[in-house]
C-alpha positions as MATLAB code, in Angstrom:
seq = 'XXXXXXXXXXXXXXXXXXXXXXXXXXXXXXXXXXXXXXXXXXXXXXXXXXXXXXXXXXXXXXXXXXXXXXXXXXXXXXXXXXXXXXXXXXXXXXXXXXXXXXXXXXXXXXXXXXXXXXXXXXXXXXXXXXXXXXXXXXXXXXXXXXXXXXXXXXXXXXXXXXXXXXXXXXXXXXXXXXXXXXXXXXXXXXXXXXXXXXXXXXXXXXXXXXXXXXXXXXXXXXXXXXXXXXXXXXXXXXXXXXXXXXXXXXXXXXXXX';
ca = [
     -21.594   18.041   11.911;
     -19.989   14.662   12.600;
     -18.977   13.731   16.137;
     -15.877   11.550   15.938;
     -15.400   10.580   19.597;
     -15.940    6.897   20.241;
     -16.432    6.063   16.560;
     -14.286    3.683   14.558;
     -12.765    4.611   11.195;
     -15.478    2.888    9.167;
     -18.321    4.663   10.984;
     -16.707    8.072   10.482;
     -16.120    7.282    6.811;
     -19.772    6.280    6.278;
     -21.040    9.429    8.021;
     -18.670   11.548    5.963;
     -19.629    9.824    2.696;
     -23.323   10.301    3.434;
     -22.815   14.010    4.062;
     -20.830   14.291    0.815;
     -23.402   12.454   -1.318;
     -26.159   14.619    0.155;
     -24.116   17.643   -0.984;
     -23.712   19.397    2.362;
     -22.180   22.844    1.859;
     -19.814   22.242    4.784;
     -18.867   19.154    6.805;
     -17.623   19.750   10.343;
     -15.836   16.952   12.180;
     -15.421   17.639   15.872;
     -14.436   16.013   19.159;
     -11.525   15.430   21.510;
     -10.286   12.612   19.239;
     -10.060   14.769   16.100;
      -6.322   15.334   16.475;
      -5.597   11.604   16.811;
      -7.839   10.695   13.863;
      -6.963   13.657   11.637;
      -4.698   11.624    9.316;
      -7.489    9.301    8.202;
      -9.962   12.180    8.027;
      -7.691   14.168    5.707;
      -7.258   11.073    3.521;
     -11.057   10.889    3.199;
     -11.208   14.530    2.130;
      -8.534   13.973   -0.535;
     -10.364   10.905   -1.867;
     -13.471   12.901   -2.840;
     -13.811   15.495   -5.597;
     -14.691   19.108   -4.800;
     -13.752   19.196   -1.111;
     -11.094   21.182    0.730;
     -10.165   21.738    4.363;
     -10.654   25.401    5.282;
     -10.115   25.176    9.045;
      -8.326   22.749   11.338;
      -7.646   22.691   15.085;
      -7.026   20.023   17.720;
     -10.771   19.387   18.098;
     -12.291   20.555   14.802;
     -11.850   20.063   11.066;
     -14.062   22.111    8.759;
     -14.400   20.852    5.183;
     -15.912   23.084    2.505;
     -17.805   21.670   -0.451;
     -16.889   23.619   -3.597;
     -18.897   21.407   -5.967;
     -21.241   23.138   -8.407;
     -23.462   21.289  -10.848;
     -23.115   22.300  -14.499;
     -22.755   20.594  -17.874;
     -19.138   19.633  -17.132;
     -20.104   17.869  -13.890;
     -23.357   16.359  -15.168;
     -23.696   12.550  -14.999;
     -23.207   12.041  -18.782;
     -19.939   14.000  -18.765;
     -18.673   12.199  -15.655;
     -19.581    8.859  -17.248;
     -17.433    9.713  -20.260;
     -14.569   10.400  -17.868;
     -15.091    6.963  -16.303;
     -15.046    5.440  -19.777;
     -11.747    7.192  -20.572;
     -10.242    5.809  -17.370;
     -11.405    2.278  -18.234;
      -9.925    2.551  -21.728;
      -6.624    3.606  -20.170;
      -6.820    0.587  -17.849;
      -7.492   -1.743  -20.783;
      -4.491   -0.249  -22.589;
      -2.227   -0.687  -19.570;
      -3.256   -4.328  -19.192;
      -2.844   -4.975  -22.915;
       0.841   -4.050  -22.626;
       1.299   -7.147  -20.430;
       1.267   -9.361  -23.499;
       4.208   -7.437  -25.002;
       6.426   -6.625  -22.004;
       4.958   -8.352  -18.946;
       3.401   -6.784  -15.855;
       5.218   -5.516  -12.758;
       4.235   -3.960   -9.426;
       4.674   -0.442  -10.843;
       2.098   -1.255  -13.520;
      -0.308   -2.499  -10.855;
       0.199    0.742   -8.919;
      -0.739    2.746  -12.021;
      -3.782    0.530  -12.520;
      -4.772    1.111   -8.881;
      -4.591    4.884   -9.435;
      -6.946    4.555  -12.395;
      -9.322    2.455  -10.298;
      -9.235    5.034   -7.496;
     -10.023    7.791   -9.979;
     -13.098    5.934  -11.191;
     -14.159    5.328   -7.593;
     -14.062    9.098   -7.003;
     -16.005    9.777  -10.189;
     -18.568    7.109   -9.296;
     -19.305    8.695   -5.929;
     -19.524   12.130   -7.567;
     -22.050   10.798  -10.082;
     -24.213    9.455   -7.256;
     -23.966   12.864   -5.632;
     -25.054   14.719   -8.780;
     -27.927   12.300   -9.357;
     -29.265   12.847   -5.852;
     -28.947   16.608   -6.305;
     -30.949   16.411   -9.548;
     -33.650   14.237   -7.996;
     -34.014   16.700   -5.140;
     -34.020   19.675   -7.529;
     -35.794   18.569  -10.756;
     -35.565   22.088  -12.197;
     -31.811   21.535  -12.597;
     -32.455   18.724  -15.093;
     -33.438   21.207  -17.767;
     -30.193   23.140  -17.414;
     -28.081   20.060  -18.161;
     -30.581   18.588  -20.639;
     -31.501   15.354  -18.888;
     -34.628   13.687  -17.486;
     -35.659   10.988  -15.020;
     -35.280    8.138  -17.508;
     -31.757    9.199  -18.446;
     -30.846    9.589  -14.773;
     -31.766    5.967  -14.095;
     -29.890    4.830  -17.206;
     -26.839    6.788  -16.075;
     -27.043    5.179  -12.645;
     -26.886    1.744  -14.274;
     -24.009    2.785  -16.555;
     -22.036    4.188  -13.609;
     -22.425    0.925  -11.710;
     -21.265   -1.114  -14.720;
     -18.274    1.166  -15.320;
     -17.248    0.740  -11.681;
     -17.658   -3.037  -11.863;
     -15.586   -3.122  -15.059;
     -12.881   -1.198  -13.183;
     -13.029   -3.851  -10.465;
     -12.667   -6.602  -13.058;
      -9.678   -4.859  -14.611;
      -7.864   -4.438  -11.289;
      -8.498   -8.141  -10.609;
      -6.881   -8.968  -13.946;
      -3.891   -6.809  -13.097;
      -3.306   -8.709   -9.851;
      -3.331  -11.995  -11.769;
      -1.062  -10.647  -14.543;
       1.663  -10.058  -11.939;
       2.105  -13.825  -11.679;
       1.381  -15.020  -15.225;
       4.087  -15.898  -17.729;
       3.311  -13.888  -20.874;
       5.114  -16.470  -23.032;
       2.971  -19.371  -21.838;
       0.998  -21.011  -24.659;
      -2.321  -20.699  -22.810;
      -1.601  -17.025  -22.061;
      -1.315  -16.447  -25.797;
      -4.886  -17.700  -26.086;
      -5.852  -15.422  -23.190;
      -4.417  -12.521  -25.173;
      -6.810  -13.260  -28.028;
      -9.834  -13.151  -25.738;
      -8.601  -10.036  -23.928;
      -7.945   -8.179  -27.185;
     -11.404   -9.133  -28.457;
     -13.008   -7.951  -25.201;
     -11.103   -4.651  -25.364;
     -12.203   -4.073  -28.964;
     -15.812   -4.958  -28.179;
     -15.780   -2.582  -25.211;
     -14.679    0.311  -27.411;
     -17.167   -0.539  -30.163;
     -20.053   -0.915  -27.711;
     -19.421    2.399  -25.959;
     -19.084    4.186  -29.284;
     -22.403    2.644  -30.359;
     -24.068    3.770  -27.117;
     -22.750    7.324  -27.533;
     -23.963    7.428  -31.150;
     -27.337    5.773  -30.390;
     -26.438    3.100  -32.958;
     -29.074    0.534  -31.969;
     -28.207   -1.882  -34.778;
     -24.593   -2.058  -33.577;
     -25.779   -2.666  -30.005;
     -28.069   -5.467  -31.223;
     -25.134   -6.971  -33.118;
     -23.049   -6.958  -29.949;
     -25.782   -8.723  -27.974;
     -26.236  -11.397  -30.641;
     -22.634  -12.534  -30.308;
     -22.047  -15.588  -28.146;
     -18.880  -14.342  -26.457;
     -19.919  -15.588  -23.018;
     -20.305  -19.088  -24.469;
     -16.796  -18.886  -25.925;
     -15.352  -17.756  -22.596;
     -17.124  -20.639  -20.834;
     -15.520  -23.040  -23.319;
     -12.091  -21.474  -22.808;
     -12.202  -21.813  -19.024;
     -12.801  -25.562  -19.407;
      -9.559  -25.968  -21.351;
      -7.217  -25.114  -18.468;
      -6.446  -26.317  -14.951;
      -4.155  -23.385  -14.114;
      -5.737  -21.516  -11.134;
      -4.282  -18.184  -12.261;
      -5.656  -18.560  -15.776;
      -9.024  -19.557  -14.377;
      -9.040  -16.360  -12.296;
      -8.104  -14.278  -15.339;
     -10.757  -15.883  -17.558;
     -13.365  -15.441  -14.814;
     -12.507  -11.733  -14.637;
     -12.899  -11.469  -18.413;
     -16.320  -13.085  -18.153;
     -17.331  -10.666  -15.415;
     -16.272   -7.653  -17.501;
     -18.180   -9.041  -20.483;
     -21.319   -9.456  -18.378;
     -21.123   -5.797  -17.384;
     -20.837   -4.821  -21.046;
     -23.918   -6.921  -21.807;
     -25.776   -5.118  -18.997;
     -24.843   -1.754  -20.506;
     -25.971   -2.852  -23.953;
     -29.323   -4.022  -22.621;
     -29.782   -0.782  -20.694;
     -29.017    1.246  -23.818;
     -31.870   -0.451  -25.684;
     -34.555    0.241  -23.036;
];
């Protein structure tokens, strides 16, 4: 039960998120201010997977948790969904170099980011549930080591999503026909290809391919590229590329442990 009276929006959100991650079967929000704050509360419910409002009055909102842990909602399966979303984001950004980037494209990219944010929170929820109930690990064929690996992967996927949304905001203002942007396209395309190859190698336990990825000096090349321009927008874009690459390196290193 969450008392909403006298609490600001952020405090209610944190209480609600904590109850969700801890997998409460029901979350009851109550108080005289429920009616006034119901809009934001209902937005919170919609932003999380597996929840639905089953009762609402002027002073109470009852949210039911319909989440059940099985193979389809296990961390590895949810991680693959995050990967699919990131690939879609890469693809959407890649179209900038052919047709430009407009506010509608950024809105679509934001939806993809929001989807990964929901999946990320759900993964944290499933991991906590597994740690509290180790017997469930056998049913979805995982163990403690894999749980900690998956936690690292989920964080990197979410950070890659953040890097991609940052790129989208910069692409709104870049001229795709600019000579330096053509060079940016080369680095972006290479990063996109390396992302796909790395994730495929991780899924297939192809250690040699992961080693090959780590031996490449892509970060050095990006550092050189950023020194060739004085355009603030390009510097922001290149910095975002470097950040995404660093997250891929983190995933590769985690895969080898």
